[in-house]
């Protein structure tokens, strides 16, 4: 096992382009297929996400009178809860997805299988009916979980270790691919789904993922050989034990929910609340287990202690940020004017605003960090995280203004949402690409792919917390709740900043 890993690491060194060789914007050529795969996967995911809440509400009591028929006619609060759990599960499943990459298939095979599962899920969404809709959501969540952690790990494999100076730049380019797909999706999938046919929109998402799989398969020859290595394969005994436990848990869930449904007590909350609780409990359990792993060196355990600070900050950040697809999506649908200079557009177009801002502002941030680094004045990772928290809090302080303006039924200008998304994007650029790179740097070797799953668990914790608040009766459309979230994020940002010296001490040689 050790010899195969050593060989893989040696071969990885060969993936760096030789002087004068072909590159992808100065980076290893393997970044190109990973860029295209992630772009099309995000196209399919964000296209479906843009439609999700408006589709769930369409035809129901909370829908606009002119909304396209054929939706599931669910109340607004229920739609928010389903959205929160769904997004949370996508990121929760990144953890077992990373485990598959580390222990079963290796990152490369896991990504290929994941893309096929996602495509199948979108095809199920394209078939009318509640059973196929929720089955499709489950398949997309499973496939996205398998793909997310492993494709990010494969980007890290392209570089010569954590100290490769191109590494952060490579993740920034990769992140641009995410936002190209996320930008195009609501404009195409959202328009077709909202204005022509919901299920045709979901079918277009399936086509997008199919294109992503094609680009990945065609570009595998440019990837690092390390991406095909299974770092710690399961033994025969471990395989049998894992399969037995999985079957037992599945059987227990089937019996429990079969009993609940058979006695006529099943409601949506029987699904959303247990899943949301898992989305909060599992991240805490996983971090505790890794921290207490006796196989980790003292240095690795210390870094995990530092990493927990970043994890908690990220959870608070995503708790607010991901409401773009729920609270802010509903606000765009019902309380925001649907035209600019006489041009009318569907509310799903607002879901393209954030990625547009990312593509516009990311190069500025990349230049700014480099310019400051040359003068030895670039903010540390800890300071960037604290900045992100304060900025995301500020975005909801601003959001409270148009919410108050629209309380009497007045529709506010789209400029409000454009500004709020711009503020949130600035916070995102201080946290998300930095967090991805940080995770690959601080991950213990034993948890290489799984640590990317841990990073995504921060999204799960944030989204599932909001689902629990919704199911508990909190009005996410109330200015009090919005201002409370804004204050919590801002205070968390100041807490990280005040503790920056302690956190940086725990990070060891990582900056």
GROMACS .gro file of N, CA and C in nm, residues 185-254:
model
  210
  185UNK      N    1  -2.726   2.859  -1.606
  185UNK     CA    2  -2.836   2.767  -1.573
  185UNK      C    3  -2.971   2.836  -1.550
  186UNK      N    4  -2.980   2.937  -1.462
  186UNK     CA    5  -3.112   2.999  -1.442
  186UNK      C    6  -3.164   3.069  -1.568
  187UNK      N    7  -3.073   3.124  -1.649
  187UNK     CA    8  -3.116   3.192  -1.771
  187UNK      C    9  -3.177   3.095  -1.871
  188UNK      N   10  -3.123   2.974  -1.878
  188UNK     CA   11  -3.171   2.875  -1.975
  188UNK      C   12  -3.274   2.782  -1.910
  189UNK      N   13  -3.230   2.708  -1.808
  189UNK     CA   14  -3.318   2.612  -1.743
  189UNK      C   15  -3.433   2.684  -1.672
  190UNK      N   16  -3.402   2.794  -1.603
  190UNK     CA   17  -3.505   2.868  -1.532
  190UNK      C   18  -3.611   2.924  -1.624
  191UNK      N   19  -3.568   2.982  -1.737
  191UNK     CA   20  -3.664   3.040  -1.831
  191UNK      C   21  -3.753   2.933  -1.892
  192UNK      N   22  -3.692   2.824  -1.938
  192UNK     CA   23  -3.770   2.716  -1.999
  192UNK      C   24  -3.865   2.655  -1.896
  193UNK      N   25  -3.815   2.629  -1.776
  193UNK     CA   26  -3.899   2.568  -1.674
  193UNK      C   27  -4.012   2.657  -1.629
  194UNK      N   28  -3.982   2.785  -1.604
  194UNK     CA   29  -4.083   2.875  -1.548
  194UNK      C   30  -4.182   2.925  -1.653
  195UNK      N   31  -4.137   2.938  -1.778
  195UNK     CA   32  -4.222   2.998  -1.881
  195UNK      C   33  -4.276   2.898  -1.984
  196UNK      N   34  -4.211   2.783  -1.999
  196UNK     CA   35  -4.255   2.686  -2.100
  196UNK      C   36  -4.311   2.561  -2.032
  197UNK      N   37  -4.224   2.484  -1.966
  197UNK     CA   38  -4.267   2.360  -1.900
  197UNK      C   39  -4.165   2.323  -1.794
  198UNK      N   40  -4.213   2.303  -1.672
  198UNK     CA   41  -4.121   2.271  -1.562
  198UNK      C   42  -4.033   2.152  -1.596
  199UNK      N   43  -4.093   2.047  -1.647
  199UNK     CA   44  -4.020   1.921  -1.665
  199UNK      C   45  -3.924   1.926  -1.782
  200UNK      N   46  -3.953   2.010  -1.881
  200UNK     CA   47  -3.856   2.032  -1.988
  200UNK      C   48  -3.732   2.101  -1.932
  201UNK      N   49  -3.752   2.192  -1.838
  201UNK     CA   50  -3.638   2.256  -1.772
  201UNK      C   51  -3.551   2.155  -1.701
  202UNK      N   52  -3.613   2.062  -1.627
  202UNK     CA   53  -3.536   1.959  -1.559
  202UNK      C   54  -3.463   1.869  -1.659
  203UNK      N   55  -3.524   1.843  -1.774
  203UNK     CA   56  -3.460   1.759  -1.877
  203UNK      C   57  -3.335   1.827  -1.932
  204UNK      N   58  -3.339   1.960  -1.948
  204UNK     CA   59  -3.221   2.033  -1.996
  204UNK      C   60  -3.107   2.019  -1.896
  205UNK      N   61  -3.140   2.016  -1.766
  205UNK     CA   62  -3.037   1.994  -1.664
  205UNK      C   63  -2.970   1.858  -1.683
  206UNK      N   64  -3.047   1.757  -1.723
  206UNK     CA   65  -2.990   1.624  -1.748
  206UNK      C   66  -2.893   1.629  -1.865
  207UNK      N   67  -2.928   1.704  -1.969
  207UNK     CA   68  -2.839   1.718  -2.085
  207UNK      C   69  -2.708   1.784  -2.043
  208UNK      N   70  -2.718   1.886  -1.959
  208UNK     CA   71  -2.597   1.953  -1.912
  208UNK      C   72  -2.503   1.859  -1.840
  209UNK      N   73  -2.558   1.775  -1.752
  209UNK     CA   74  -2.472   1.682  -1.679
  209UNK      C   75  -2.413   1.578  -1.772
  210UNK      N   76  -2.490   1.538  -1.875
  210UNK     CA   77  -2.437   1.445  -1.974
  210UNK      C   78  -2.316   1.502  -2.046
  211UNK      N   79  -2.320   1.631  -2.079
  211UNK     CA   80  -2.206   1.697  -2.143
  211UNK      C   81  -2.086   1.700  -2.048
  212UNK      N   82  -2.113   1.724  -1.919
  212UNK     CA   83  -2.005   1.725  -1.821
  212UNK      C   84  -1.936   1.591  -1.813
  213UNK      N   85  -2.014   1.482  -1.814
  213UNK     CA   86  -1.956   1.348  -1.810
  213UNK      C   87  -1.872   1.320  -1.934
  214UNK      N   88  -1.919   1.365  -2.049
  214UNK     CA   89  -1.845   1.346  -2.172
  214UNK      C   90  -1.709   1.416  -2.167
  215UNK      N   91  -1.706   1.542  -2.124
  215UNK     CA   92  -1.580   1.615  -2.113
  215UNK      C   93  -1.485   1.547  -2.016
  216UNK      N   94  -1.538   1.493  -1.907
  216UNK     CA   95  -1.454   1.427  -1.808
  216UNK      C   96  -1.389   1.303  -1.866
  217UNK      N   97  -1.467   1.220  -1.933
  217UNK     CA   98  -1.413   1.096  -1.989
  217UNK      C   99  -1.310   1.123  -2.096
  218UNK      N  100  -1.333   1.227  -2.177
  218UNK     CA  101  -1.238   1.260  -2.283
  218UNK      C  102  -1.107   1.319  -2.230
  219UNK      N  103  -1.112   1.379  -2.111
  219UNK     CA  104  -0.994   1.446  -2.058
  219UNK      C  105  -0.919   1.371  -1.950
  220UNK      N  106  -0.957   1.247  -1.923
  220UNK     CA  107  -0.893   1.174  -1.812
  220UNK      C  108  -0.744   1.152  -1.833
  221UNK      N  109  -0.699   1.150  -1.959
  221UNK     CA  110  -0.556   1.125  -1.983
  221UNK      C  111  -0.468   1.238  -1.932
  222UNK      N  112  -0.527   1.354  -1.909
  222UNK     CA  113  -0.450   1.469  -1.861
  222UNK      C  114  -0.450   1.480  -1.709
  223UNK      N  115  -0.522   1.392  -1.640
  223UNK     CA  116  -0.532   1.400  -1.495
  223UNK      C  117  -0.412   1.334  -1.429
  224UNK      N  118  -0.390   1.370  -1.305
  224UNK     CA  119  -0.281   1.308  -1.230
  224UNK      C  120  -0.309   1.159  -1.208
  225UNK      N  121  -0.209   1.072  -1.226
  225UNK     CA  122  -0.230   0.929  -1.197
  225UNK      C  123  -0.275   0.905  -1.053
  226UNK      N  124  -0.244   0.998  -0.964
  226UNK     CA  125  -0.285   0.985  -0.824
  226UNK      C  126  -0.436   0.978  -0.810
  227UNK      N  127  -0.508   1.039  -0.904
  227UNK     CA  128  -0.654   1.045  -0.893
  227UNK      C  129  -0.719   0.908  -0.911
  228UNK      N  130  -0.644   0.811  -0.964
  228UNK     CA  131  -0.697   0.675  -0.979
  228UNK      C  132  -0.660   0.585  -0.862
  229UNK      N  133  -0.576   0.635  -0.772
  229UNK     CA  134  -0.530   0.555  -0.659
  229UNK      C  135  -0.635   0.557  -0.548
  230UNK      N  136  -0.662   0.440  -0.491
  230UNK     CA  137  -0.747   0.432  -0.372
  230UNK      C  138  -0.653   0.440  -0.251
  231UNK      N  139  -0.651   0.554  -0.179
  231UNK     CA  140  -0.551   0.574  -0.073
  231UNK      C  141  -0.551   0.465   0.034
  232UNK      N  142  -0.669   0.420   0.075
  232UNK     CA  143  -0.676   0.319   0.181
  232UNK      C  144  -0.790   0.223   0.152
  233UNK      N  145  -0.768   0.125   0.063
  233UNK     CA  146  -0.877   0.035   0.023
  233UNK      C  147  -0.935  -0.043   0.141
  234UNK      N  148  -1.064  -0.068   0.134
  234UNK     CA  149  -1.130  -0.148   0.236
  234UNK      C  150  -1.079  -0.292   0.230
  235UNK      N  151  -1.061  -0.351   0.345
  235UNK     CA  152  -1.032  -0.494   0.350
  235UNK      C  153  -1.162  -0.570   0.327
  236UNK      N  154  -1.152  -0.700   0.303
  236UNK     CA  155  -1.272  -0.783   0.282
  236UNK      C  156  -1.363  -0.777   0.405
  237UNK      N  157  -1.303  -0.778   0.523
  237UNK     CA  158  -1.382  -0.773   0.647
  237UNK      C  159  -1.453  -0.638   0.660
  238UNK      N  160  -1.382  -0.533   0.625
  238UNK     CA  161  -1.443  -0.399   0.634
  238UNK      C  162  -1.557  -0.384   0.534
  239UNK      N  163  -1.541  -0.439   0.415
  239UNK     CA  164  -1.648  -0.433   0.315
  239UNK      C  165  -1.774  -0.503   0.367
  240UNK      N  166  -1.755  -0.623   0.423
  240UNK     CA  167  -1.869  -0.699   0.474
  240UNK      C  168  -1.937  -0.626   0.588
  241UNK      N  169  -1.856  -0.570   0.680
  241UNK     CA  170  -1.910  -0.497   0.795
  241UNK      C  171  -1.986  -0.372   0.751
  242UNK      N  172  -1.929  -0.298   0.656
  242UNK     CA  173  -1.993  -0.175   0.608
  242UNK      C  174  -2.125  -0.205   0.539
  243UNK      N  175  -2.126  -0.307   0.455
  243UNK     CA  176  -2.248  -0.344   0.383
  243UNK      C  177  -2.357  -0.391   0.480
  244UNK      N  178  -2.317  -0.467   0.580
  244UNK     CA  179  -2.414  -0.517   0.679
  244UNK      C  180  -2.477  -0.402   0.756
  245UNK      N  181  -2.393  -0.307   0.800
  245UNK     CA  182  -2.445  -0.192   0.874
  245UNK      C  183  -2.539  -0.108   0.788
  246UNK      N  184  -2.501  -0.087   0.662
  246UNK     CA  185  -2.584  -0.007   0.572
  246UNK      C  186  -2.721  -0.072   0.552
  247UNK      N  187  -2.722  -0.204   0.534
  247UNK     CA  188  -2.848  -0.275   0.515
  247UNK      C  189  -2.935  -0.270   0.640
  248UNK      N  190  -2.872  -0.280   0.757
  248UNK     CA  191  -2.948  -0.274   0.882
  248UNK      C  192  -3.012  -0.137   0.901
  249UNK      N  193  -2.936  -0.030   0.874
  249UNK     CA  194  -2.991   0.105   0.886
  249UNK      C  195  -3.105   0.126   0.786
  250UNK      N  196  -3.086   0.077   0.665
  250UNK     CA  197  -3.190   0.091   0.563
  250UNK      C  198  -3.317   0.017   0.604
  251UNK      N  199  -3.299  -0.104   0.656
  251UNK     CA  200  -3.415  -0.183   0.699
  251UNK      C  201  -3.488  -0.116   0.814
  252UNK      N  202  -3.413  -0.061   0.910
  252UNK     CA  203  -3.474   0.007   1.024
  252UNK      C  204  -3.555   0.128   0.978
  253UNK      N  205  -3.497   0.207   0.884
  253UNK     CA  206  -3.567   0.325   0.833
  253UNK      C  207  -3.693   0.284   0.758
  254UNK      N  208  -3.682   0.176   0.678
  254UNK     CA  209  -3.796   0.130   0.600
  254UNK      C  210  -3.910   0.084   0.692
   0.00000   0.00000   0.00000
